[in-house]
Structures are given as C-alpha cells and as structure tokens.
C-alpha cells in the first residue's frame, strides 16, 4: 500500500514570498490533516478535512495560510506571504473515516526555510 | 484545550538498557493516547497506543502504561537497540474529533 505522498520535500524562499505544498493521502482515506512541526517541537494541527469539507481550522493563521481539498482527495496548503516564523516542517496525514481509534498515517513532510 | 507535557527532552542509554519516557495531559476527557516514533527526515509513525479503559499494553519490547487518575502515561522500551534511536512523541486525543495534541518530543539515543 502506498503511503502519504508530499511534495516538494524541501523549499527555500524569501520572506513575503508565496509557497504551496501538495499532499496525496492514502487511497480511500477520507480524513486529511495538515500539521506544522517547528524544530524541536511536536506537530501542531493546522487544519483537518473530512472528504472535501473542513472539520477544524481553528489553529490555521487564516490571514496568510489557506488550504483546500478539491474532490476530497489531494490537498494543497498555501502560505502567502511567508514570514520567518513559518520555517518548519509541514506534515500531511490521513486516516480512514470509520472508527474512532484509527491510526493517522503521516507523510515525510516538506521542510520550509524562510530567509 | 488539551496540553501534553513530555519528559525528558533527551535520553541516552546503552544498548540493552531500558528507556522510559513520561507524559502528562491536562484534559480529563482525553481517551486515546498514541505514541509515535520519528526518524530523521521522516514523518511520525505510530508504534503503540492505549485507550482510556486500559491500564497497560505491551507489544514485544515496548509497553505503555496509563494512570487516568494522575493523568499521566509512559512509554517503556526494554532491551534497547541502536535502531531505537529516534525522536518519540506522545499524544492525546479528546472526544470524537480525532484531533491529536502532541508532546514536545524525546530524543532517544542508544549507544553501543
């Protein structure tokens, strides 16, 4: 079974530039998450989708971050404009919709460096 | 919201020794506690989990214990091996939203 795919793996941009990350979840997984992992910290949830609807975006900085999941499969996370403090690894995860205790499967992440 | 604290931040053990990582949570409504292992350049991977109606769970060399009264849970790794070297995260889920709140991580180094 293929895992969660993310691209690009690395991105370096100047502050105030824009950047986009792409995630392809495991086939059949209805729930998709984006996490931000700052160096030395645990992942922090940014947004959760169920199919193509947003379940939780309470910690998404909506003035600069946006995310979409068209057709309930792939998802894109965008930052516009980027700030220095956005430097982090952005992780995508997915899980099946059935059952409460189902494992979240994580992708390898995109490491963003904002200069 | 939920807050999860994790200790220690770094842990160095010799191969064959045991390692223990401890976490506390704040929300008494939390009912599921997974542990993740993250290797360099990879995403976190689930290694073991425990539900709130269970006090202990074991899977080969790893075990997790949960004390609901004290709101803390621990990961125990016995007979450590060099491939156990990684960052370990505890996490908690509250209610039915499946939202994970992670601890700050423990970097485990197993030396020969």
Coordinates of N, CA, C and O in Angstrom, one line a residue, chain B residues 20-92:
Chain B
X20 N 12.6 4.9 29.5 CA 11.3 5.3 29.9 C 11.0 6.8 29.6 O 11.8 7.6 29.9
X21 N 9.9 7.1 29.0 CA 9.5 8.4 28.6 C 8.1 8.7 29.2 O 7.3 7.8 29.1
X22 N 8.0 9.8 29.8 CA 6.8 10.1 30.6 C 6.0 11.3 30.0 O 6.7 12.3 29.6
X23 N 4.7 11.2 30.1 CA 3.9 12.3 29.6 C 2.7 12.6 30.5 O 2.2 11.6 31.2
X24 N 2.3 13.8 30.6 CA 1.1 14.2 31.4 C 0.2 14.9 30.5 O 0.6 15.6 29.6
X25 N -1.1 14.8 30.7 CA -2.1 15.5 29.9 C -3.0 16.3 30.9 O -3.1 16.0 32.1
X26 N -3.7 17.3 30.3 CA -4.5 18.2 31.2 C -6.0 17.9 31.1 O -6.7 18.2 32.1
X27 N -6.5 17.4 30.0 CA -7.9 17.3 29.8 C -8.4 15.9 30.2 O -8.0 14.9 29.6
X28 N -9.1 15.8 31.3 CA -9.6 14.5 31.8 C -10.5 13.8 30.8 O -10.8 12.6 30.9
X29 N -11.0 14.5 29.8 CA -11.8 13.9 28.7 C -11.0 13.2 27.7 O -11.6 12.5 26.8
X30 N -9.7 13.3 27.7 CA -8.9 12.6 26.7 C -9.0 11.1 26.9 O -9.0 10.6 28.0
X31 N -9.1 10.4 25.8 CA -9.5 9.0 25.9 C -8.6 8.1 25.0 O -8.9 6.9 24.9
X32 N -7.6 8.6 24.3 CA -6.8 7.8 23.5 C -5.4 8.4 23.4 O -5.3 9.6 23.2
X33 N -4.4 7.5 23.6 CA -3.0 8.0 23.8 C -2.1 7.2 22.9 O -1.6 6.2 23.3
X34 N -1.8 7.7 21.7 CA -0.8 7.0 20.9 C 0.6 7.5 21.1 O 0.8 8.7 21.6
X35 N 1.6 6.7 20.7 CA 3.0 7.1 20.8 C 3.5 7.0 19.4 O 3.3 6.0 18.7
X36 N 4.3 8.0 19.0 CA 4.9 8.0 17.6 C 6.4 8.0 17.7 O 7.0 8.7 18.6
X37 N 7.0 7.4 16.7 CA 8.4 7.4 16.5 C 8.8 8.2 15.3 O 8.2 7.9 14.2
X38 N 9.7 9.1 15.3 CA 10.0 9.9 14.2 C 11.5 9.8 13.9 O 12.3 10.3 14.7
X39 N 11.9 9.2 12.8 CA 13.2 9.1 12.4 C 13.6 10.3 11.5 O 12.7 11.0 10.9
X40 N 14.9 10.6 11.4 CA 15.3 11.8 10.7 C 14.8 11.8 9.2 O 14.9 10.8 8.5
X41 N 14.2 12.9 8.9 CA 13.7 13.1 7.5 C 12.4 12.3 7.2 O 12.0 12.3 6.0
X42 N 11.8 11.8 8.2 CA 10.5 11.0 8.0 C 9.4 11.6 8.9 O 9.6 12.3 9.8
X43 N 8.2 11.2 8.5 CA 7.1 11.6 9.3 C 6.9 10.7 10.5 O 7.5 9.6 10.5
X44 N 6.2 11.1 11.5 CA 5.9 10.3 12.7 C 5.2 9.0 12.3 O 4.4 9.0 11.4
X45 N 5.6 7.9 13.0 CA 5.0 6.6 12.7 C 4.5 6.0 14.1 O 5.2 6.0 15.0
X46 N 3.2 5.6 14.1 CA 2.6 5.0 15.3 C 3.4 3.7 15.7 O 3.6 2.8 14.9
X47 N 3.7 3.6 17.0 CA 4.4 2.4 17.4 C 3.5 1.7 18.4 O 3.6 0.4 18.5
X48 N 2.7 2.4 19.2 CA 1.8 1.7 20.2 C 0.8 2.7 20.6 O 1.1 3.9 20.5
X49 N -0.3 2.3 21.0 CA -1.4 3.2 21.6 C -2.1 2.5 22.7 O -2.0 1.3 22.9
X50 N -2.8 3.3 23.5 CA -3.6 2.8 24.6 C -4.9 3.6 24.7 O -4.9 4.8 24.5
X51 N -6.0 2.9 25.0 CA -7.2 3.6 25.2 C -7.4 3.8 26.7 O -6.8 3.2 27.5
X52 N -8.3 4.8 27.0 CA -8.5 5.2 28.4 C -9.1 4.1 29.3 O -9.0 4.2 30.5
X53 N -9.7 3.1 28.7 CA -10.2 2.0 29.6 C -9.2 0.9 29.8 O -9.6 -0.2 30.3
X54 N -8.0 1.1 29.4 CA -6.9 0.1 29.6 C -5.8 0.7 30.4 O -5.4 1.8 30.2
X55 N -5.2 -0.1 31.3 CA -4.1 0.5 32.2 C -2.7 0.2 31.6 O -1.8 1.0 31.9
X56 N -2.6 -0.9 30.8 CA -1.3 -1.2 30.3 C -1.4 -2.0 29.0 O -2.4 -2.8 28.8
X57 N -0.5 -1.8 28.1 CA -0.5 -2.5 26.9 C 1.0 -2.8 26.5 O 1.8 -1.9 26.6
X58 N 1.2 -4.0 26.0 CA 2.6 -4.4 25.6 C 2.6 -5.0 24.2 O 1.7 -5.7 23.8
X59 N 3.7 -4.6 23.5 CA 3.9 -5.2 22.2 C 5.4 -5.5 22.1 O 6.2 -4.5 21.8
X60 N 5.8 -6.7 22.3 CA 7.2 -7.1 22.2 C 8.1 -6.3 23.2 O 7.8 -6.4 24.4
X61 N 9.0 -5.5 22.7 CA 9.9 -4.7 23.6 C 9.3 -3.4 24.1 O 10.0 -2.7 24.9
X62 N 8.2 -3.0 23.6 CA 7.6 -1.7 24.0 C 6.3 -1.9 24.8 O 5.6 -2.9 24.6
X63 N 6.1 -1.1 25.8 CA 4.9 -1.1 26.6 C 4.5 0.3 26.9 O 5.3 1.2 27.0
X64 N 3.2 0.5 27.2 CA 2.7 1.8 27.6 C 1.8 1.6 28.8 O 1.0 0.6 28.9
X65 N 1.9 2.5 29.8 CA 1.0 2.4 30.9 C 0.3 3.7 31.0 O 0.8 4.8 30.6
X66 N -0.9 3.7 31.6 CA -1.8 4.8 31.7 C -2.3 4.9 33.1 O -2.9 3.9 33.6
X67 N -2.2 6.1 33.7 CA -2.8 6.3 35.0 C -3.8 7.5 34.8 O -3.4 8.6 34.8
X68 N -5.1 7.1 34.7 CA -6.1 8.2 34.4 C -6.2 9.1 35.6 O -6.5 10.3 35.4
X69 N -6.1 8.6 36.8 CA -6.3 9.5 38.0 C -5.3 10.6 38.0 O -5.6 11.7 38.3
X70 N -4.0 10.2 37.8 CA -2.9 11.2 37.8 C -2.8 11.9 36.4 O -2.0 12.8 36.3
X71 N -3.5 11.4 35.4 CA -3.4 12.0 34.1 C -2.0 11.9 33.5 O -1.4 12.9 33.0
X72 N -1.4 10.7 33.7 CA -0.1 10.6 33.0 C 0.1 9.2 32.4 O -0.6 8.2 32.8
X73 N 0.9 9.1 31.4 CA 1.1 7.8 30.7 C 2.6 7.8 30.3 O 3.3 8.8 30.2
X74 N 3.1 6.6 30.2 CA 4.5 6.4 30.0 C 4.8 5.3 28.9 O 4.0 4.4 28.7
X75 N 5.9 5.5 28.2 CA 6.4 4.5 27.2 C 7.6 3.8 27.8 O 8.5 4.5 28.3
X76 N 7.6 2.5 27.7 CA 8.8 1.8 28.2 C 9.3 0.9 27.1 O 8.6 0.2 26.4
X77 N 10.6 1.1 26.8 CA 11.3 0.3 25.8 C 12.4 -0.5 26.5 O 13.2 0.0 27.2
X78 N 12.3 -1.9 26.4 CA 13.3 -2.7 27.0 C 14.3 -3.2 26.0 O 14.0 -3.2 24.8
X79 N 15.4 -3.7 26.5 CA 16.4 -4.2 25.6 C 16.7 -3.3 24.4 O 16.6 -3.8 23.2
X80 N 17.0 -2.1 24.6 CA 17.1 -1.1 23.5 C 18.2 -1.5 22.6 O 19.2 -2.1 22.9
X81 N 17.9 -1.1 21.3 CA 18.8 -1.4 20.2 C 19.2 -0.1 19.5 O 18.4 0.8 19.6
X82 N 20.3 -0.1 18.8 CA 20.6 1.2 18.1 C 19.5 1.7 17.1 O 19.3 2.9 17.0
X83 N 18.7 0.8 16.5 CA 17.7 1.2 15.7 C 16.5 1.9 16.4 O 15.6 2.4 15.8
X84 N 16.5 1.8 17.7 CA 15.5 2.5 18.5 C 15.8 4.0 18.6 O 15.0 4.8 19.1
X85 N 17.0 4.4 18.2 CA 17.4 5.8 18.3 C 16.5 6.6 17.3 O 16.4 6.3 16.1
X86 N 15.8 7.6 17.9 CA 14.8 8.4 17.1 C 14.2 9.5 18.1 O 14.6 9.5 19.3
X87 N 13.3 10.3 17.6 CA 12.5 11.1 18.5 C 11.2 10.5 18.7 O 10.5 10.1 17.7
X88 N 10.8 10.4 19.9 CA 9.5 9.8 20.3 C 8.5 10.9 20.8 O 8.9 11.8 21.6
X89 N 7.3 10.8 20.3 CA 6.3 11.8 20.7 C 5.1 11.0 21.3 O 4.6 10.0 20.8
X90 N 4.6 11.5 22.5 CA 3.4 11.1 23.0 C 2.3 12.0 22.5 O 2.6 13.1 22.0
X91 N 1.0 11.6 22.5 CA -0.1 12.4 22.0 C -1.3 12.0 22.7 O -1.4 10.9 23.4
X92 N -2.3 12.8 22.7 CA -3.6 12.6 23.3 C -4.7 13.0 22.3 O -4.6 14.0 21.6

